[in-house]
Coordinates of C-alpha atoms (C1' of nucleotides) in Angstrom, one line a residue:
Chain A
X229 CA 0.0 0.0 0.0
X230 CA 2.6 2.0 0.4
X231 CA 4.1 1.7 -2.4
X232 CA 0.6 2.9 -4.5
X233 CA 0.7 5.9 -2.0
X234 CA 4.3 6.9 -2.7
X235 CA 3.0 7.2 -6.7
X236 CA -0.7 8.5 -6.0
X237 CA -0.7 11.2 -3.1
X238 CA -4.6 11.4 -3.5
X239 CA -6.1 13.0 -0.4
X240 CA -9.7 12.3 -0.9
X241 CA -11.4 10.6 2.3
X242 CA -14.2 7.7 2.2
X243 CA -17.0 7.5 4.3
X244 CA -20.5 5.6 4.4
X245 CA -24.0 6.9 5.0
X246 CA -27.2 5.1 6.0
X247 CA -30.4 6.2 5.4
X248 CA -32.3 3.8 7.5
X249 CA -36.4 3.3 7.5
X250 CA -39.0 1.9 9.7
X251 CA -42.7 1.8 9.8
X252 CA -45.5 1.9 12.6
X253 CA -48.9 2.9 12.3
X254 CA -49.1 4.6 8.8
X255 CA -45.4 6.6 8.7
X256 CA -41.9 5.8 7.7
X257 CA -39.3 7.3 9.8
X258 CA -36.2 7.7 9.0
X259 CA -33.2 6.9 11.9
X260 CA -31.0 10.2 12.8
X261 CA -28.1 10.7 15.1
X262 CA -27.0 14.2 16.2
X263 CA -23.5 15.2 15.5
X264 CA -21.7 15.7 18.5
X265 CA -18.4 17.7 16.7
X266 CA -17.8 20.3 13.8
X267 CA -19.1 20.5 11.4
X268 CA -22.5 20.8 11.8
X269 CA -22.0 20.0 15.5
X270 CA -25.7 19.8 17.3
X271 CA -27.6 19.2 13.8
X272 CA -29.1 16.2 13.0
X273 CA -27.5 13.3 10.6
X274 CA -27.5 10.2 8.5
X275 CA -25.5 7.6 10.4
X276 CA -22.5 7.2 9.4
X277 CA -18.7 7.4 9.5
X278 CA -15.2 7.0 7.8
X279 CA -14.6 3.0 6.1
X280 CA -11.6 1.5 7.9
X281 CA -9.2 -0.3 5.9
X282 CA -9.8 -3.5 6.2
X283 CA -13.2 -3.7 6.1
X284 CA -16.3 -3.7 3.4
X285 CA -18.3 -0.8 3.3
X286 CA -21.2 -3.2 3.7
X287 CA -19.3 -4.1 6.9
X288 CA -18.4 -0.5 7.4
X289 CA -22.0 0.3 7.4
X290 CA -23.3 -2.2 9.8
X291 CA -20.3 -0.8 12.5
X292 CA -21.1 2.6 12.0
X293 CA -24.9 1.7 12.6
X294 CA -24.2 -0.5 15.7
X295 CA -21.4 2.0 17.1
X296 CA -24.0 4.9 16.7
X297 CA -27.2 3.7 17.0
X298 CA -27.2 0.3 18.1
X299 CA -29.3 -1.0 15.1
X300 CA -28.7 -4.0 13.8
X301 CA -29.9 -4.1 10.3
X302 CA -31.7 -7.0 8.5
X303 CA -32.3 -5.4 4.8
X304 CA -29.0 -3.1 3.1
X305 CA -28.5 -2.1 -0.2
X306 CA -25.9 0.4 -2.1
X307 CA -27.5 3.7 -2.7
X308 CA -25.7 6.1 -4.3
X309 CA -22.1 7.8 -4.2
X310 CA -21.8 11.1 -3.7
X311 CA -18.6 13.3 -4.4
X312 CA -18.8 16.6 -5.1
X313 CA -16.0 18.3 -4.5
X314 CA -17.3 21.0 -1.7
X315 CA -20.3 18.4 -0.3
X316 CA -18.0 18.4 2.8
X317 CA -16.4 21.9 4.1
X318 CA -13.7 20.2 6.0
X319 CA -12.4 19.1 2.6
X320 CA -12.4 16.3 0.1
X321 CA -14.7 13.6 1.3
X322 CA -16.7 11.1 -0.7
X323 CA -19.4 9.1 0.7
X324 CA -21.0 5.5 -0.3
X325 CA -24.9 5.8 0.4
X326 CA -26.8 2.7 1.7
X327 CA -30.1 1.8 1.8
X328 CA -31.5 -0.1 5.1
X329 CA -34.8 -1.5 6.4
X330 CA -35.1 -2.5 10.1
X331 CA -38.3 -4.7 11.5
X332 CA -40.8 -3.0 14.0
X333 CA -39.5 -4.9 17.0
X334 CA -35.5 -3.3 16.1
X335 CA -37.4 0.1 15.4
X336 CA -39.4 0.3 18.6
X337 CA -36.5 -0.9 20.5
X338 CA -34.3 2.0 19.5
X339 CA -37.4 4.2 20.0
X340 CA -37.0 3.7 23.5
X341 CA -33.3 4.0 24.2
X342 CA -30.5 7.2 23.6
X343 CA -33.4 9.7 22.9
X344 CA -31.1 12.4 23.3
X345 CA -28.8 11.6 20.1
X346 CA -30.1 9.1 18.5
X347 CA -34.3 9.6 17.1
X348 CA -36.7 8.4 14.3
X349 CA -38.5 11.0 12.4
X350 CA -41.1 10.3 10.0
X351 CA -40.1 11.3 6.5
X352 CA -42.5 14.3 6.6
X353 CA -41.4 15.8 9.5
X354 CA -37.8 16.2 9.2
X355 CA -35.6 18.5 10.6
X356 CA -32.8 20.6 8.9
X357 CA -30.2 18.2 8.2
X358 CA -26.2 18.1 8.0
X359 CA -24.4 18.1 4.7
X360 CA -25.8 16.8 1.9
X361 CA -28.0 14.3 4.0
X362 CA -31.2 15.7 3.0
X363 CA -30.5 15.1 -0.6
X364 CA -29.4 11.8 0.3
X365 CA -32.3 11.2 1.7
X366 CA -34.6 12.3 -0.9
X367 CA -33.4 9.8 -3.3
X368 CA -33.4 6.9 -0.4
X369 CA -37.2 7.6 -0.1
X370 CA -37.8 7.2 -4.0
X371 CA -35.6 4.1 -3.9
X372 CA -38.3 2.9 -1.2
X373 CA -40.9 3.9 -3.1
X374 CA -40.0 2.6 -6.8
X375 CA -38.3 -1.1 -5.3
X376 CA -41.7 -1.7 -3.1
X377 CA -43.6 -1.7 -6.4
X378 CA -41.0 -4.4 -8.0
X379 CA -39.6 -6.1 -4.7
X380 CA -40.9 -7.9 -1.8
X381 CA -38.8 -5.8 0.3
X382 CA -41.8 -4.1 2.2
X383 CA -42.1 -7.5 4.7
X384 CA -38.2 -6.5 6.1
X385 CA -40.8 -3.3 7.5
X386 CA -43.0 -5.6 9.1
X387 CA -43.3 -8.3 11.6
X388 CA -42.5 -12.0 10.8
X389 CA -46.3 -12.3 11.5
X390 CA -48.8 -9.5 10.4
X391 CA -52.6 -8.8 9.4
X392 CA -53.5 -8.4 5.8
X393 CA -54.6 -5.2 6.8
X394 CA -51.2 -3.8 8.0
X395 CA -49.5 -5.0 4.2
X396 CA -52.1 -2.7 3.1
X397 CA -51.6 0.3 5.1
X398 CA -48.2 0.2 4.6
X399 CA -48.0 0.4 0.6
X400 CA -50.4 3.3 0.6
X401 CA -48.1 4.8 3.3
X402 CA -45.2 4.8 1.3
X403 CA -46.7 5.4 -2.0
X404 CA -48.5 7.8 -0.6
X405 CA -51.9 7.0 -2.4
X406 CA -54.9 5.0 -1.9
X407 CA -54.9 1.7 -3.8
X408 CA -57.8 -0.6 -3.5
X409 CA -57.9 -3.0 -1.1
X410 CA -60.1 -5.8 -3.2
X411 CA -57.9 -5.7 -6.4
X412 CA -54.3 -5.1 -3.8
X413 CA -55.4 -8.5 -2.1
X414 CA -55.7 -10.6 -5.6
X415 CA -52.1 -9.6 -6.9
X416 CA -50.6 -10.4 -3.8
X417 CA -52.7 -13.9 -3.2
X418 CA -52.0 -14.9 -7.0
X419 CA -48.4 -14.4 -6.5
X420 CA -48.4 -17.3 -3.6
X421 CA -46.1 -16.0 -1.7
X422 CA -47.9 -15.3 1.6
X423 CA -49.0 -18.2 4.0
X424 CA -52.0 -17.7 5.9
X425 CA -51.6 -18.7 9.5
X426 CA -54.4 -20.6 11.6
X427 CA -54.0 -17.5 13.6
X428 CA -56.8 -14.5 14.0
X429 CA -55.8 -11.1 15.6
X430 CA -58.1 -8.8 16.6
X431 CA -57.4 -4.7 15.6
X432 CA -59.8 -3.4 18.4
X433 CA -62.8 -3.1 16.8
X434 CA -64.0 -5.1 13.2
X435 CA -63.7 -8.8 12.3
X436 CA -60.4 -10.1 13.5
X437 CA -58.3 -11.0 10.2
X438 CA -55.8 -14.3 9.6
X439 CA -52.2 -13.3 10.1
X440 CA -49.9 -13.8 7.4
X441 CA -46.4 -14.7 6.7
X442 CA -44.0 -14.2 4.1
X443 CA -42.5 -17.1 1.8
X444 CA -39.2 -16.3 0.9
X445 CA -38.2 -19.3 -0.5
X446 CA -41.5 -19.6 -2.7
X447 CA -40.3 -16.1 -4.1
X448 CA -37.4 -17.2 -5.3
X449 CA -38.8 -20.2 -6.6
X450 CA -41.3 -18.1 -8.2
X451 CA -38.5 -15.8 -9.0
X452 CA -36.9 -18.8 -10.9
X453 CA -39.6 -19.7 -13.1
X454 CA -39.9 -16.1 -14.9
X455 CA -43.0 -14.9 -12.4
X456 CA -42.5 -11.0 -11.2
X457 CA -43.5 -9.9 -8.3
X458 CA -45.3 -6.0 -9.5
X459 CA -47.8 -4.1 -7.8
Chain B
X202 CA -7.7 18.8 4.8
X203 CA -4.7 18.5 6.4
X204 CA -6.7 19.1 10.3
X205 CA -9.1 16.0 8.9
X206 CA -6.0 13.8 7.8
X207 CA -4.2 14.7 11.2
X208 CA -6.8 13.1 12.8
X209 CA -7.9 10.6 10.1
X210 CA -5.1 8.6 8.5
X211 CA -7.0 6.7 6.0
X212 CA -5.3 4.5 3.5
X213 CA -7.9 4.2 1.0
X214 CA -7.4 5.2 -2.5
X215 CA -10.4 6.3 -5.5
X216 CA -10.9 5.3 -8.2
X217 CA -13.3 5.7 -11.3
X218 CA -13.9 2.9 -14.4
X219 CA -16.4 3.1 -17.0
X220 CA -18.4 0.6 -18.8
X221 CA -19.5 2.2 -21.9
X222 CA -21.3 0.3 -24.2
X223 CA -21.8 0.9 -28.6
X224 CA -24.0 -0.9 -30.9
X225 CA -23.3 -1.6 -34.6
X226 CA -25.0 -4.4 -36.7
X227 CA -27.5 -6.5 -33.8
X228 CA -23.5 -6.6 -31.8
X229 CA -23.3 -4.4 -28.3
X230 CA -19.7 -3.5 -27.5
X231 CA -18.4 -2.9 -25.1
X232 CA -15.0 -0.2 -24.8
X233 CA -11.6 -1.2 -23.4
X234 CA -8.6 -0.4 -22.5
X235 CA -4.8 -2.6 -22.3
X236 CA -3.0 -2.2 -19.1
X237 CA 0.5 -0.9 -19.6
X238 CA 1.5 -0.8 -16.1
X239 CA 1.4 -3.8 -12.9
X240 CA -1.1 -4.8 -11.9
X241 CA -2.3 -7.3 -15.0
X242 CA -0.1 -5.4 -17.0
X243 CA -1.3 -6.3 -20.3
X244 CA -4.5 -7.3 -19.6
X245 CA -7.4 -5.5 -21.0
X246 CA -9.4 -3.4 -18.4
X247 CA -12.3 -1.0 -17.9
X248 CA -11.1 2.9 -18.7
X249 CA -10.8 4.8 -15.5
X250 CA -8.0 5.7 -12.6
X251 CA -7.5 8.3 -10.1
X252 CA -10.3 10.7 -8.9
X253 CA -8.1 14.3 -8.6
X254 CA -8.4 15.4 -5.7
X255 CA -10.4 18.9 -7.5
X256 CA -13.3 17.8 -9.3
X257 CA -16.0 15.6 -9.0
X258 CA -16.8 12.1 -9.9
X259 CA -18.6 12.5 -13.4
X260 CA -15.8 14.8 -14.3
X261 CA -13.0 12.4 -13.4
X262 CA -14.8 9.4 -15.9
X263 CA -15.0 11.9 -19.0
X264 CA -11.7 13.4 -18.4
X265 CA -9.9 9.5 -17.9
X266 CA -12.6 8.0 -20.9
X267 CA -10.7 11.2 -22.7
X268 CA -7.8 10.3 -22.1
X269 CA -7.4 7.1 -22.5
X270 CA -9.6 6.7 -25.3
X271 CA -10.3 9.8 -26.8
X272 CA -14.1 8.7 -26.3
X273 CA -16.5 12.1 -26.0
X274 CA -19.5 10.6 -23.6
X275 CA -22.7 11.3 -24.7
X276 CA -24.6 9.2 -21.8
X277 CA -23.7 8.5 -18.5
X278 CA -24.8 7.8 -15.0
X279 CA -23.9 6.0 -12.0
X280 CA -23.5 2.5 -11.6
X281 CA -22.6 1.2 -8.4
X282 CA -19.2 1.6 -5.8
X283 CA -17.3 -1.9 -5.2
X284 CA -15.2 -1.8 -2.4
X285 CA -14.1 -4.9 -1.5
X286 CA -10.9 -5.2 0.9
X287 CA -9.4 -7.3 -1.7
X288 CA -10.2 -5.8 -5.2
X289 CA -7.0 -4.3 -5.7
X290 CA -3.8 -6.3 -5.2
X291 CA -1.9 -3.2 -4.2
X292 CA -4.1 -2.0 -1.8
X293 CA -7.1 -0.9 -0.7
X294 CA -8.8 1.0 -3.9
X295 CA -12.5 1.7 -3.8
X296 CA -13.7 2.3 -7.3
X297 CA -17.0 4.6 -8.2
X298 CA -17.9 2.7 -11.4
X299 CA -19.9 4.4 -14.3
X300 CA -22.5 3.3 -17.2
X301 CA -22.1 4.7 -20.1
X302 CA -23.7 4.8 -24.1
X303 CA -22.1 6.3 -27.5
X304 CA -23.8 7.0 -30.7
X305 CA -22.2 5.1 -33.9
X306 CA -20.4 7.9 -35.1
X307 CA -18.6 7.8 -31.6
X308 CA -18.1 4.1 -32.2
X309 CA -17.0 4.0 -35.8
X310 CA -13.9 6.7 -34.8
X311 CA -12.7 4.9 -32.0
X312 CA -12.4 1.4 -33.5
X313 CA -10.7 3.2 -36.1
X314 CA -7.8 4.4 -33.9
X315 CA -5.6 3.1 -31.2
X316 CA -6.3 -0.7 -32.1
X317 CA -3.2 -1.6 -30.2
X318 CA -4.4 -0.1 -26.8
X319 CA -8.1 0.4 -27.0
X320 CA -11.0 -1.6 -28.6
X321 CA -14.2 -2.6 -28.7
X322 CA -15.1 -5.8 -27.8
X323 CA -18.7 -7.4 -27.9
X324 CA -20.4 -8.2 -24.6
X325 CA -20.6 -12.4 -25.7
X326 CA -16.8 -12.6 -27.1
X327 CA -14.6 -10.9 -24.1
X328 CA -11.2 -11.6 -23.3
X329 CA -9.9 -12.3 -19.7
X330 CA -10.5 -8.7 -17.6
X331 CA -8.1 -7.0 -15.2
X332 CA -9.6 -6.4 -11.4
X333 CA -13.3 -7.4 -10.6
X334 CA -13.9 -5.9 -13.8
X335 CA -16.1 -8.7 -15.1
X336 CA -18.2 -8.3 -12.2
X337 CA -18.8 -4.3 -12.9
X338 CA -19.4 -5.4 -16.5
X339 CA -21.8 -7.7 -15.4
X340 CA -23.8 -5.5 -13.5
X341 CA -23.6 -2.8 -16.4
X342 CA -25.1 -5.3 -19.1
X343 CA -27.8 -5.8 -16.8
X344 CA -28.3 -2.4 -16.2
X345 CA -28.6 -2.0 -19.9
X346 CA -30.9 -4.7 -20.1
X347 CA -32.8 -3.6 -17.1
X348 CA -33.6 0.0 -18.2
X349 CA -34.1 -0.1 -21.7
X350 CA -37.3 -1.4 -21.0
X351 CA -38.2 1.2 -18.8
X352 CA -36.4 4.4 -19.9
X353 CA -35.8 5.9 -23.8
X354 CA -31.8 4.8 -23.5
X355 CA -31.5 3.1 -26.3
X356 CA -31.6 5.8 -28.7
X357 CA -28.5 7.2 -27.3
X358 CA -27.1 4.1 -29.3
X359 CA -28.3 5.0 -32.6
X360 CA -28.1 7.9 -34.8
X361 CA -30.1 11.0 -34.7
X362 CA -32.4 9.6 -37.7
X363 CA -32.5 6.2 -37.8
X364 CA -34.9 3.4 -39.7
X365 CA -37.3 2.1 -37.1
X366 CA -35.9 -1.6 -38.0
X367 CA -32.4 -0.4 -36.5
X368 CA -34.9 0.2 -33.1
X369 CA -36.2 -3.2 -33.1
X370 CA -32.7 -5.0 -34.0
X371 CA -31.1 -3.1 -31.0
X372 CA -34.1 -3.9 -28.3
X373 CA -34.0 -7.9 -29.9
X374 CA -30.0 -7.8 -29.7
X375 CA -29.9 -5.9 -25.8
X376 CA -33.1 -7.9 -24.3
X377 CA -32.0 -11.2 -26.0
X378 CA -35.0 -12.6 -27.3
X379 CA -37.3 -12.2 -30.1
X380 CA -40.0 -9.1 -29.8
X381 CA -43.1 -8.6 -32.2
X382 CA -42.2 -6.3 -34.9
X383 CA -45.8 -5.1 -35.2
X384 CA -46.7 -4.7 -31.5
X385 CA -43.1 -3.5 -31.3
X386 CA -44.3 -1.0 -33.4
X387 CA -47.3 0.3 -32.2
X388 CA -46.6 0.7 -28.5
X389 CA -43.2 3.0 -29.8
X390 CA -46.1 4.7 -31.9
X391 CA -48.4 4.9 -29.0
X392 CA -45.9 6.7 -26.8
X393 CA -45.8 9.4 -29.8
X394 CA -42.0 10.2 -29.0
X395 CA -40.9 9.6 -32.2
X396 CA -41.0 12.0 -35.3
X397 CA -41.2 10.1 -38.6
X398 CA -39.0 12.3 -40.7
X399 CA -39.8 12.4 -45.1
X400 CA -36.7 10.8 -45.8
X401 CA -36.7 6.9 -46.9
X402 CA -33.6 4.5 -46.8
X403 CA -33.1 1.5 -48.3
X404 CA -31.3 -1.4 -46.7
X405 CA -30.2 -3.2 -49.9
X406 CA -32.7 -5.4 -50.2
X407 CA -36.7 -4.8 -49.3
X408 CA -39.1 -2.1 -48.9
X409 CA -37.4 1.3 -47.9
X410 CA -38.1 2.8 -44.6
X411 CA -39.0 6.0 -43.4
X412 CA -36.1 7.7 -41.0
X413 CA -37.2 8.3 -37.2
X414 CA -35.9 11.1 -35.3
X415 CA -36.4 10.4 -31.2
X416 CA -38.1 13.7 -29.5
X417 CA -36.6 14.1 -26.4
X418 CA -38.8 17.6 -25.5
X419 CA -42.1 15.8 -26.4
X420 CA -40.8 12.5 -23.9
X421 CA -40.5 15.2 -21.3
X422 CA -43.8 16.6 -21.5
X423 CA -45.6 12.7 -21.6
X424 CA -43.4 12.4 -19.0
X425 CA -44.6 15.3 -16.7
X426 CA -48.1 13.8 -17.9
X427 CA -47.7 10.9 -15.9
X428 CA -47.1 8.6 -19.3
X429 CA -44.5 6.3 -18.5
X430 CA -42.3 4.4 -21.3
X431 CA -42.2 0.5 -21.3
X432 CA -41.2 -1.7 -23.7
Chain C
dT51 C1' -80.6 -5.8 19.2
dA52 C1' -79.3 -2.4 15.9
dT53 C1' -75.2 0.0 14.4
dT54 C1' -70.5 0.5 13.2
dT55 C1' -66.1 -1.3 11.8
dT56 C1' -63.1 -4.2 9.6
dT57 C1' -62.3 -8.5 6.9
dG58 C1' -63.1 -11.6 3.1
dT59 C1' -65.0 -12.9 -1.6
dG60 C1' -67.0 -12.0 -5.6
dT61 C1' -68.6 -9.8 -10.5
dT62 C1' -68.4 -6.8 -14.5
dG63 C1' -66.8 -3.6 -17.9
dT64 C1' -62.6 -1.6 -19.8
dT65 C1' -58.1 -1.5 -21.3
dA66 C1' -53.8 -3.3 -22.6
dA67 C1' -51.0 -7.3 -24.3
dT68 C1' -50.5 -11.0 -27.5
dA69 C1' -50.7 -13.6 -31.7
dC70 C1' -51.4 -13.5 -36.1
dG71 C1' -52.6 -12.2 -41.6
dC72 C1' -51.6 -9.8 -45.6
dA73 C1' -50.8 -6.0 -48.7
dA74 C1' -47.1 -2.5 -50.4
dT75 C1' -42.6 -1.5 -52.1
dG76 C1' -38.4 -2.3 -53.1
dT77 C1' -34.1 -5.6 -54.8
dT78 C1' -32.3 -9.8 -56.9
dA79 C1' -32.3 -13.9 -59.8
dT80 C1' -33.8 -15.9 -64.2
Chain D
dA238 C1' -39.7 -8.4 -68.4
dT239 C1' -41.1 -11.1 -64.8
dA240 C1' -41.1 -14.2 -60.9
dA241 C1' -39.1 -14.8 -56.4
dC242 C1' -37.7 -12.8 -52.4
dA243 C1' -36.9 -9.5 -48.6
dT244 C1' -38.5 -5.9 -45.8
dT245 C1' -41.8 -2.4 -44.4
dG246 C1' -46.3 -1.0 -43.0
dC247 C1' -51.0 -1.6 -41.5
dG248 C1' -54.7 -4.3 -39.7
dT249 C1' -57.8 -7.6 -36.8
dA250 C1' -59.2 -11.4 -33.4
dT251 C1' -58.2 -13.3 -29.2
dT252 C1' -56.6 -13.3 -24.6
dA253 C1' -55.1 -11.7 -20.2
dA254 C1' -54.6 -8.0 -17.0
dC255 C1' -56.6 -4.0 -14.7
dA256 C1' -60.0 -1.0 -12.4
dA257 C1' -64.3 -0.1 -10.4
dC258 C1' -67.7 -1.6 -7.7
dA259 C1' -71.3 -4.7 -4.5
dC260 C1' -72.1 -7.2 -0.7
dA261 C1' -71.7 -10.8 2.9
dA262 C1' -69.3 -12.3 7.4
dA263 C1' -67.4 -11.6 11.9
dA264 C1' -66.4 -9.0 15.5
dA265 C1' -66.9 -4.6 18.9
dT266 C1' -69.9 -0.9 20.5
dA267 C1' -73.9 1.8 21.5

DNA sequence: TATTTTTGTGTTGTTAATACGCAATGTTAT
DNA sequence: ATAACATTGCGTATTAACAACACAAAAATA
């Protein structure tokens, strides 16, 4: 290594971002930490930090996430790279975006704990962020909203077990339209790839509704044979 | 930068490489580049190398496709950061790799010059790469694949005016498989984003064909009007 | 016991996708 | 010249997917 350095004196620095979502009762939040030095010391940010060098970023991002917020994530993908050359004022710094999803149980657990630095805010109610976070963000939300059409990746937001119902709720939540309920449930049945449970739940008031589960492997079975999940 | 590299002494160097892709007679090419310098010296390799430490990502994949093959870009965008520990036998080198698309005439002058050191090479007959290179070109064909079908891409691969036949031989040659040359037709028709010019061609043998012109303005407006292109 | 709320299962009309047929217009072979 | 061939251009019938809507079933609540 250094030999490559003794050629390339290239002071750029690496870091990784997460923009990290969860869902309860009809919002996606986002996870935020508050910066505790300069730049932008006091303002809300993506987690996040400088990739050491012998890790993955993947890895990079999980540690950063643990260190900081004490999530640990079940869905991450790559986002996006940003480098612009003045996106950071301390100098050169490029950062590798990801994309997480956490479960409610992770998300409520977090909730509770290190309310002083570390908070969930739903996507509509965010607060002035650091860097270039916010545009970050922005594109992490339309990644949600474009894979859940194409993806199964809307059960990482929910629990093992859930009501039709909540499925429901939360693709209008992050589409941010209504989408019938009727036609919703027939695509998703004729894929196959839930598994109704013997088990009722009861929201409050109404008929209590099956709980349902689901079938990664069918996906990919599914997956195999040329069928596309779309909704 | 020298306060952040005081306190952060990070060994990680960035890089850029850039999958650019032409199309000439149902073949997609793809450009490359032979090493002259350890590692894989010799080998042929995605164009890229250093970011500088003054200007940003985009600019550091035109100014290095520039350079090393005096390729003009025409198309590019972001394809995905790989990062892995081991990528780079002399280090740790995190690459920001690019997608990119050239027009024939762009294609024609290039294969005309620098045979020795760059050529184009179609996707089905490459030769050993350098790096993970393979992998990134991997990921880029499918990225062509992927969003042809969903975004007006392909006619950055063709000619200002083109017969509609060249259209249908390129989506046939990128998707793979056989499409309907008269449904073909009339969803491209249907979308109304192409101008049918009064000039005919002939392709040696068979009825000429009118020459198509794609309108990007009129695509922006069906766009805005919620009209979404998919093939 | 009636009302409200939520779940579960249909049906119907409309639209888009698919699978073809065939004429029109040129070149090439005889 | 004329028949054979290749390619373009336009059309229709069938099929599958989508969207809109009605109503019954099972619970809590008034």
């Amino acid at each position: 290594m250094l030999l490559i350095r003794n050629v390339m004196n290239q002071n750029i620095l690496l870091t990784v971002d997460a923009a990290v979502f969860g869902y309860e009762h009809g919002h996606i939040s986002v996870l935020l930490v508050k910066r505790k030095y300069a730049p932008f010391k006091g303002e809300w940010a993506l987690p996040g930090g400088f990739v050491l060098e012998n890790e993955n970023l993947e890895e990079a991002v999980e540690r950063e996430l643990l260190e900081e917020t004490g999530v640990k994530i079940n869905y991450l993908e790559q986002l996006y790279t940003y480098g612009d050359t003045m996106r950071d004022p301390r100098g050169r710094v490029v950062s590798v975006a990801y994309f997480g999803l956490v479960k409610p149980t992770v998300f409520k657990i977090t909730a509770a704990t290190d309310a002083e630095q570390v908070a969930w805010f739903p996507v509509n109610k965010l607060p002035k962020l650091a860097f270039d976070h916010k545009t970050i963000l922005n594109m992490a939300v339309k990644r949600l909203q474009g894979k859940i059409t194409y993806e199964p990746i809307g059960f990482e937001l929910l629990d093992k077990k859930f009501p039709f119902s909540d499925l429901e709720k939360l693709y209008t939540t992050v589409l941010g339209r209504e989408i019938d309920r009727r036609n919703f449930k027939k695509k998703i049945t004729n894929l196959k790839i839930l598994d109704e449970l013997d088990e009722k739940v009861s929201n409050g008031r109404g008929r209590p509704g099956s709980l349902f589960q689901f079938n990664e492997q069918r996906y990919f079975e599914l997956k195999k044979e040329g069928i596309i999940f779309e909704i």
